[in-house]
Amino acid sequence: MTDFLPPIQTTARDDAVLKALAGFVRQEALGPGEKLPTERILAERLKVSRNTVREALTRWEGLGLVERRQGSGTYLKAAVSPDMLHMPLTLSGGNDFAGLMRTLEIRRALEAEAAALCAIRGGKAEIAEIERKLDIMEDAFRTRAGMSSEEDWEFHQAVYRASGNPLFEQIISAMHELFHRFWEHPLGVRDFGHASFPYHRTIFDRIAAHDPDGARAEALKLIATVEDDLKRGAANLKLSDRR
Amino acid sequence: MTDFLPPIQTTARDDAVLKALAGFVRQEALGPGEKLPTERILAERLKVSRNTVREALTRWEGLGLVERRQGSGTYLKAAVSPDMLHMPLTLSGGNDFAGLMRTLEIRRALEAEAAALCAIRGGKAEIAEIERKLDIMEDAFRTRAGMSSEEDWEFHQAVYRASGNPLFEQIISAMHELFHRFWEHPLGVRDFGHASFPYHRTIFDRIAAHDPDGARAEALKLIATVEDDLKRGAANLKLSDRR
DNA sequence: AGTGGTTCAATGGTCCAACCAATTTCTGCA
DNA sequence: TGCAGAAATTGGTTGGACCATTGAACCACT
């Protein structure tokens, strides 16, 4: 039975508002950080109520596309285009060990693939940029005795960018934020990330040699060390805090 | 219905509303498909305006946690718990060929990892479920001469579920939607997906044998055939439609 | 019993007109 | 000129109203 009858669509005010707004952003070539019209103006221009405008903007805010600052205005936080795919991921119980391990499984898959693609497609400029970040990171690691998480992250981002596929950076960035929320609840492992340090250079070497399989293997080793650190942290946590 | 729902305190109203609602859902042990209190009741119990309740629910709706049906009510679409983490991803630009190829690169990484994890962790029940979906799909393929995309998709979903990590299903589902948007613009390849057919059973065989590396390898072969189909479709498209 | 139409209450969707709170901008005094 | 305070701007919240859709109850007719 293939009687295909899609549901009819009668009203979709706020969706229409978002569509119009996306068109406006495109028209005015607005980029991240720029301010978009006030709610009152939008309501008047689009001939809808300010409430409707608010519902639409609330959706964009929930998607992280926009930031509202009371008394100031509403600002773009990311590039928006009329053809966007929204992918709201929900991780239940994300504050626990199992949740972190699940994100790490995703990251393992993506990190390895990104490194391999990078080895295949990385041009001279991209590889030079990665090496620059690597040098910065190694320097920070030495001078600050291991606390180089920010520089570490920048190195990885450079790899994702050089993969030629922006989706890698987008997805892994979201997971990175997740990790940071966890760090606020610091788990007793003081030297977290130490073990992963040497693999950054080995990954870079394989990328620079345009060796996809080697890059993938080194990336997997790096993730494995992070998993070990996480397991150690979980063991510590079990003995102390329970919130 | 016990009158749980204590009044709200101050500042960050809608966030507080969501927190209270999440607590309420847990208290009442509500699951997907169940109806939650009407906006007017929530507004009264939480001592906030109905508009504030609406903004909060709009956020949940945008995250796919809840579905609102005018004239009927608001219903849960997924399990919610007070400690949830959300990672809204917006992937820009996916309507063109290059965009599709980018999503396929992500899918290649995830599909392979999911198959491998499934081979490691899949229990008897999960594997039996996968086999059931596989039989249905093969049957549909034979009787309908290749048009088995729906059953095909259900097979893959069963694999993601058996991986023990719900993130695989969430991420790849979003990409699957993207593909469907593209199929609406059908590209001239009539036998799209034919080439991938045999690999479904080989993937299953490796999973059932608890052979992670074999499962990963077969999954990669499957994705490779899809990439080929897509390239052929792009070549066709270049000669005809340009939208 | 069942079919179709009508009524009616419940519910989400939209609108309006205020007011509050945070921020920015302007103004006038020292 | 410098800066503190007033005024305007802007998002956040409120309360009340009405519209559109839904679903259940009811009713008439076959």
XYZ file of C-alpha atoms (C1' of nucleotides) in Angstrom:
546
model
C 0.000 0.000 0.000
C 1.851 3.032 -1.206
C -0.842 5.698 -1.119
C 1.501 8.558 -0.497
C -0.332 11.391 1.185
C 1.981 13.851 2.856
C 0.438 15.971 5.591
C -0.770 19.327 4.405
C 0.911 22.422 5.732
C -1.309 25.331 6.593
C 0.467 27.708 8.926
C 4.129 28.077 9.721
C 4.613 31.643 10.789
C 7.879 31.459 12.684
C 9.428 29.194 10.099
C 8.581 31.827 7.528
C 10.170 34.438 9.771
C 13.387 32.430 9.966
C 13.410 31.954 6.245
C 12.973 35.666 5.695
C 15.677 36.426 8.213
C 18.070 33.993 6.569
C 17.402 35.731 3.293
C 18.024 39.105 4.900
C 21.326 37.977 6.376
C 22.372 36.759 2.966
C 21.247 39.945 1.262
C 23.146 42.157 3.656
C 26.095 39.744 3.703
C 26.136 39.710 7.480
C 28.803 37.639 9.162
C 29.437 36.379 12.690
C 29.534 39.110 15.310
C 27.355 41.497 13.378
C 24.160 42.862 14.792
C 20.839 42.165 13.200
C 17.687 44.288 13.371
C 15.900 44.686 16.673
C 12.910 42.532 17.442
C 10.575 45.497 17.185
C 11.838 46.409 13.739
C 11.624 42.838 12.512
C 8.085 42.549 13.796
C 7.053 45.697 11.987
C 8.830 44.892 8.727
C 7.617 41.299 8.547
C 4.122 42.274 9.611
C 4.059 39.797 12.443
C 3.855 40.192 16.167
C 6.963 40.689 18.215
C 6.112 37.458 20.017
C 6.377 35.522 16.789
C 9.723 37.107 16.060
C 10.854 36.123 19.526
C 9.843 32.494 19.060
C 11.778 32.362 15.831
C 14.860 33.947 17.369
C 14.566 31.624 20.348
C 14.913 28.711 17.982
C 18.021 30.182 16.415
C 19.412 30.915 19.829
C 18.854 27.320 20.883
C 20.740 26.226 17.795
C 23.620 28.477 18.714
C 23.246 30.588 15.607
C 22.540 33.798 17.411
C 23.224 35.493 20.727
C 20.867 37.890 22.440
C 22.190 40.543 24.769
C 19.610 42.382 26.781
C 19.817 46.113 26.330
C 22.174 45.737 23.420
C 20.785 43.653 20.607
C 20.856 40.321 18.836
C 24.077 39.242 17.205
C 25.030 36.539 14.785
C 27.232 33.856 16.286
C 27.760 31.761 13.167
C 27.338 32.004 9.452
C 23.766 31.308 8.447
C 22.503 30.423 5.031
C 19.041 29.571 3.754
C 20.052 25.964 3.174
C 21.167 24.749 6.555
C 20.815 21.356 8.104
C 20.140 21.339 11.821
C 21.355 18.404 13.762
C 20.415 18.711 17.429
C 22.256 15.987 19.319
C 21.154 15.078 22.789
C 23.413 13.174 25.075
C 21.529 12.000 28.115
C 23.534 11.797 31.277
C 26.458 13.620 29.777
C 28.089 14.399 33.067
C 29.013 10.858 33.770
C 31.840 8.716 32.601
C 29.808 6.677 30.131
C 28.629 9.812 28.331
C 32.169 11.054 27.863
C 33.276 7.697 26.566
C 30.495 7.759 24.012
C 31.603 11.113 22.661
C 35.136 9.803 22.539
C 34.041 6.893 20.353
C 32.665 9.371 17.849
C 35.768 11.440 18.070
C 37.966 8.425 17.487
C 36.214 7.690 14.212
C 36.283 11.284 13.005
C 39.766 12.149 14.184
C 41.258 9.196 12.341
C 39.387 9.950 9.146
C 40.268 13.639 9.287
C 43.950 12.873 9.732
C 43.880 10.476 6.805
C 42.067 12.931 4.530
C 44.476 15.605 5.593
C 47.410 13.436 4.553
C 45.781 12.943 1.163
C 44.584 16.438 0.392
C 46.684 18.737 2.549
C 48.507 21.333 0.512
C 51.749 23.027 1.414
C 50.049 25.997 3.056
C 47.786 23.856 5.209
C 50.632 21.630 6.337
C 52.748 24.648 7.198
C 49.885 26.010 9.298
C 49.575 22.729 11.161
C 53.287 22.729 11.861
C 53.055 26.278 13.180
C 50.356 25.262 15.628
C 52.351 22.218 16.597
C 55.402 24.316 17.402
C 53.317 26.695 19.494
C 51.819 23.790 21.351
C 55.097 22.063 22.052
C 56.545 25.311 23.288
C 53.612 25.914 25.623
C 53.874 22.355 26.843
C 57.492 22.806 27.808
C 57.230 26.202 29.432
C 54.015 25.564 31.313
C 54.755 21.965 32.296
C 51.967 20.283 30.491
C 49.107 22.765 30.625
C 48.665 23.311 26.903
C 45.053 22.337 26.354
C 44.227 25.492 24.420
C 47.160 25.181 22.064
C 46.514 21.457 21.783
C 43.003 22.170 20.611
C 44.205 24.664 18.030
C 46.499 22.053 16.562
C 43.633 19.651 16.110
C 41.460 22.336 14.575
C 44.134 23.072 12.030
C 44.087 19.390 11.067
C 40.332 19.381 10.681
C 40.464 22.458 8.474
C 43.142 20.956 6.288
C 40.972 17.892 5.765
C 38.986 19.954 3.291
C 35.701 19.074 4.964
C 34.300 21.651 7.412
C 31.954 19.098 8.934
C 34.801 17.532 10.865
C 35.521 20.744 12.675
C 31.867 21.453 13.361
C 31.076 18.081 14.858
C 34.207 17.675 16.900
C 33.975 21.259 18.158
C 30.600 20.502 19.662
C 32.054 17.514 21.444
C 34.984 19.559 22.629
C 32.610 21.910 24.393
C 31.120 18.902 26.077
C 34.506 17.952 27.394
C 35.110 21.400 28.777
C 31.932 21.299 30.774
C 33.251 18.127 32.295
C 36.581 19.657 33.179
C 34.853 22.245 35.318
C 34.120 19.319 37.595
C 37.803 18.572 37.602
C 38.580 14.930 37.966
C 41.665 14.165 39.956
C 43.989 13.496 37.059
C 46.461 16.376 37.230
C 48.525 15.346 34.249
C 45.587 14.822 31.950
C 46.735 14.820 28.359
C 50.396 14.298 29.087
C 50.346 10.863 27.516
C 48.873 12.182 24.285
C 51.593 14.776 23.795
C 54.140 12.859 21.682
C 51.503 11.666 19.215
C 50.830 15.173 17.969
C 54.167 15.255 16.273
C 53.908 11.737 14.928
C 50.538 12.584 13.426
C 52.025 15.653 11.816
C 54.936 13.652 10.421
C 52.612 11.164 8.760
C 50.468 13.985 7.332
C 53.485 15.830 5.998
C 54.646 12.557 4.378
C 51.208 12.202 2.765
C 50.776 8.824 4.410
C 47.029 8.445 5.149
C 47.213 5.049 6.821
C 50.051 6.142 9.046
C 48.236 9.323 10.026
C 45.123 7.342 10.842
C 47.077 4.920 12.997
C 48.783 7.689 14.962
C 45.494 9.472 15.516
C 44.018 6.280 16.918
C 46.930 5.975 19.298
C 46.343 9.523 20.518
C 42.685 8.908 21.222
C 43.584 5.702 23.035
C 45.711 7.655 25.504
C 42.844 10.055 26.150
C 40.563 7.120 26.834
C 43.067 5.788 29.328
C 43.259 9.135 31.088
C 39.499 9.238 31.232
C 39.306 5.798 32.766
C 41.853 6.770 35.384
C 39.830 9.892 36.130
C 36.687 7.843 36.504
C 38.424 5.554 38.956
C 39.508 8.557 41.022
C 36.062 10.034 40.915
C 34.463 6.878 42.195
C 36.425 7.191 45.419
C 35.559 10.778 46.239
C 32.766 12.938 44.894
C 29.365 11.611 44.023
C 27.430 14.870 43.673
C -1.055 13.950 38.846
C 0.734 15.053 41.956
C 1.297 18.771 42.201
C 5.061 18.663 41.946
C 6.020 21.794 39.944
C 7.091 24.321 42.551
C 7.192 28.017 41.622
C 10.187 29.446 39.810
C 12.756 31.735 41.392
C 14.485 34.593 39.571
C 16.388 35.410 36.395
C 16.936 33.078 33.488
C 13.272 32.267 33.651
C 12.935 29.969 30.680
C 15.981 27.961 31.643
C 14.474 27.488 35.058
C 11.235 26.450 33.432
C 13.030 23.771 31.454
C 14.829 22.549 34.534
C 11.575 22.304 36.420
C 9.932 20.560 33.523
C 12.756 18.067 33.246
C 12.352 17.334 36.933
C 8.635 16.931 36.459
C 9.116 14.491 33.619
C 11.382 12.390 35.758
C 9.070 12.552 38.756
C 6.134 11.350 36.703
C 8.313 8.901 34.778
C 7.070 10.175 31.458
C 8.387 8.508 28.345
C 8.309 9.268 24.624
C 4.842 9.749 23.207
C 3.292 10.820 26.477
C 1.562 14.134 26.870
C 2.803 16.750 29.227
C 0.808 19.506 30.955
C -0.739 22.247 28.875
C 0.993 25.571 28.555
C -1.652 27.286 30.654
C -1.298 24.808 33.494
C 2.490 25.049 33.412
C 2.320 28.827 33.470
C 0.029 28.769 36.479
C 1.966 26.162 38.446
C 5.376 27.662 37.780
C 4.117 31.180 38.420
C 5.426 32.482 35.123
C 3.724 33.910 32.107
C 2.475 31.623 29.410
C 4.804 33.339 26.957
C 7.782 32.305 29.043
C 6.570 28.734 29.069
C 6.211 28.955 25.322
C 9.765 30.176 24.833
C 11.042 27.307 26.920
C 9.003 24.751 25.001
C 10.119 26.315 21.746
C 13.688 25.562 22.720
C 12.850 21.949 23.455
C 10.958 21.708 20.221
C 13.968 23.023 18.323
C 16.067 20.340 19.986
C 13.633 17.689 18.863
C 12.720 16.741 22.397
C 9.078 17.641 22.142
C 6.326 17.933 19.578
C 3.473 20.421 19.756
C 0.163 19.665 18.158
C -2.276 22.529 17.965
C -5.599 21.695 19.478
C -4.211 18.578 21.070
C -1.250 19.189 23.309
C 2.495 18.895 23.709
C 4.061 15.462 23.595
C 7.451 14.081 24.450
C 9.422 12.857 21.470
C 12.470 11.554 23.278
C 13.567 10.622 26.743
C 14.584 13.676 28.726
C 16.487 13.819 31.955
C 17.615 16.769 34.076
C 21.248 16.164 33.213
C 21.180 16.319 29.448
C 23.731 17.898 27.209
C 22.793 19.320 23.862
C 25.051 19.781 20.902
C 23.085 21.570 18.247
C 24.987 21.282 15.004
C 24.117 23.281 11.949
C 25.721 22.118 8.776
C 25.642 24.780 6.141
C 25.471 24.080 2.477
C 24.552 20.533 1.684
C 22.301 20.761 -1.300
C 24.984 20.445 -3.889
C 27.113 17.564 -4.928
C 30.131 18.671 -2.925
C 27.994 18.924 0.188
C 26.726 15.399 -0.272
C 30.232 14.107 -0.681
C 31.247 15.850 2.526
C 28.487 14.173 4.476
C 29.510 10.868 2.983
C 33.012 11.329 4.321
C 31.588 11.704 7.786
C 29.330 8.759 7.267
C 32.203 6.616 6.083
C 34.068 7.229 9.320
C 31.062 6.634 11.536
C 29.618 3.701 9.655
C 32.876 1.804 9.860
C 33.324 2.506 13.547
C 29.725 1.576 14.339
C 30.041 -1.729 12.517
C 33.244 -2.506 14.368
C 31.785 -1.632 17.765
C 28.751 -3.664 16.917
C 30.911 -6.693 16.203
C 32.582 -6.233 19.572
C 29.616 -5.492 21.776
C 26.605 -6.877 19.938
C 24.657 -9.366 22.031
C 22.555 -12.220 20.743
C 19.334 -10.200 20.782
C 20.833 -7.260 18.882
C 22.386 -9.498 16.260
C 19.121 -11.360 15.786
C 17.355 -8.027 15.294
C 19.886 -6.989 12.669
C 19.404 -10.274 10.856
C 15.647 -9.785 10.899
C 16.008 -6.369 9.262
C 18.445 -7.816 6.775
C 15.980 -10.538 5.761
C 13.203 -7.999 5.331
C 15.461 -5.847 3.212
C 16.648 -8.647 0.983
C 13.090 -9.761 0.482
C 11.982 -6.264 -0.470
C 14.937 -5.962 -2.798
C 13.983 -9.115 -4.673
C 10.241 -8.477 -4.920
C 10.488 -4.810 -5.793
C 13.515 -5.066 -8.020
C 15.849 -2.865 -6.105
C 13.639 -0.227 -4.487
C 14.350 -1.059 -0.866
C 15.684 2.225 0.465
C 13.385 2.266 3.475
C 14.236 -1.269 4.538
C 17.874 -0.594 3.756
C 17.832 2.309 6.169
C 16.228 0.242 8.902
C 19.011 -2.288 8.622
C 21.621 0.379 9.163
C 19.727 1.819 12.084
C 19.669 -1.573 13.746
C 23.454 -1.684 13.420
C 23.835 1.763 14.968
C 21.626 0.789 17.880
C 23.562 -2.392 18.489
C 26.761 -0.369 18.655
C 25.749 0.640 22.157
C 26.276 4.328 21.425
C 23.161 6.338 20.548
C 25.240 9.155 19.078
C 25.915 7.127 15.962
C 22.241 6.891 15.178
C 21.617 10.558 15.954
C 24.380 11.901 13.769
C 23.877 9.611 10.818
C 20.104 10.087 10.951
C 20.556 13.788 10.454
C 22.722 13.127 7.436
C 20.210 10.665 6.100
C 17.609 13.438 6.089
C 19.995 15.500 4.055
C 20.240 12.727 1.508
C 16.498 12.485 1.251
C 16.235 16.160 0.476
C 18.572 15.488 -2.381
C 16.626 12.466 -3.627
C 13.558 14.646 -4.051
C 15.569 16.210 -6.873
C 16.031 12.759 -8.313
C 19.277 12.344 -10.123
C 19.134 10.125 -13.119
C 20.622 7.009 -11.583
C 17.731 4.565 -11.593
C 19.548 1.709 -9.932
C 20.956 3.809 -7.141
C 22.019 1.575 -4.296
C 22.073 -1.638 -6.289
C 25.801 -1.950 -6.007
C 25.703 -1.638 -2.227
C 23.225 -4.495 -1.830
C 25.541 -7.493 -1.347
C 27.624 -5.742 1.291
C 24.767 -5.649 3.737
C 25.003 -9.369 4.223
C 28.786 -9.411 4.346
C 28.687 -6.730 7.021
C 26.202 -8.785 8.971
C 28.338 -11.892 8.654
C 31.381 -10.143 10.081
C 29.316 -8.686 12.931
C 27.811 -12.061 13.762
C 31.292 -13.546 13.762
C 32.417 -10.807 16.203
C 35.088 -9.729 13.762
C 35.473 -5.957 14.178
C 38.136 -5.439 11.535
C 36.191 -7.440 8.982
C 33.009 -5.539 9.722
C 34.837 -2.241 9.342
C 36.299 -3.313 6.021
C 32.939 -4.397 4.613
C 31.294 -1.165 5.769
C 33.969 0.814 3.960
C 33.287 -1.153 0.778
C 29.599 -0.362 1.041
C 30.191 3.367 1.404
C 32.574 3.252 -1.533
C 29.787 1.952 -3.780
C 27.497 4.769 -2.631
C 30.198 7.285 -3.462
C 30.492 5.805 -6.922
C 26.734 6.017 -7.452
C 26.793 9.618 -6.327
C 29.565 10.504 -8.749
C 27.675 8.887 -11.578
C 24.566 10.833 -10.574
C 26.524 14.071 -10.535
C 27.794 13.369 -14.022
C 24.244 12.814 -15.231
C 23.043 15.943 -13.516
C 25.641 18.063 -15.188
C 24.165 17.211 -18.547
C 20.550 18.010 -17.773
C 19.058 19.974 -14.880
C 20.762 22.855 -13.228
C 17.999 23.992 -10.819
C -25.166 -0.748 14.641
C -23.243 2.571 11.806
C -22.558 6.680 9.121
C -22.131 11.418 8.761
C -22.833 16.113 10.603
C -22.896 19.506 14.463
C -21.608 21.471 18.692
C -18.433 22.587 22.123
C -14.613 22.640 25.175
C -9.569 22.219 25.285
C -5.140 23.497 23.357
C -1.509 25.441 20.800
C -0.593 29.824 17.685
C -0.701 34.739 17.244
C -1.402 39.313 18.570
C -1.296 43.606 21.476
C 0.068 46.827 24.914
C 2.296 47.512 28.578
C 6.209 47.272 32.019
C 10.916 45.480 33.784
C 16.047 45.067 33.516
C 20.328 45.505 31.284
C 22.904 48.228 28.116
C 24.159 52.031 25.417
C 24.065 56.825 24.303
C 23.554 61.446 25.302
C 23.759 65.513 28.235
C 25.072 68.853 31.266
C 27.764 70.042 35.084
C 32.298 70.463 37.399
C 37.786 67.966 29.003
C 36.102 64.322 31.954
C 32.666 61.959 33.883
C 28.434 61.063 36.576
C 23.681 60.848 35.882
C 19.650 61.069 32.891
C 17.422 59.346 28.782
C 16.810 56.318 25.018
C 17.377 51.639 23.250
C 16.770 46.759 23.481
C 15.898 42.213 24.986
C 12.897 39.817 28.875
C 8.428 39.220 31.066
C 3.681 39.817 31.944
C -1.406 39.496 31.308
C -5.085 39.336 28.518
C -7.394 38.604 24.254
C -8.684 36.206 20.084
C -7.918 32.710 16.248
C -7.341 27.806 14.289
C -7.176 23.162 15.027
C -8.310 19.123 17.382
C -10.986 15.596 19.547
C -14.802 14.066 22.066
C -19.651 14.083 22.864
C -23.930 14.295 20.879
C -27.521 13.841 17.464
C -30.169 12.707 13.392
C -30.818 9.621 9.856
C -30.305 5.303 7.487
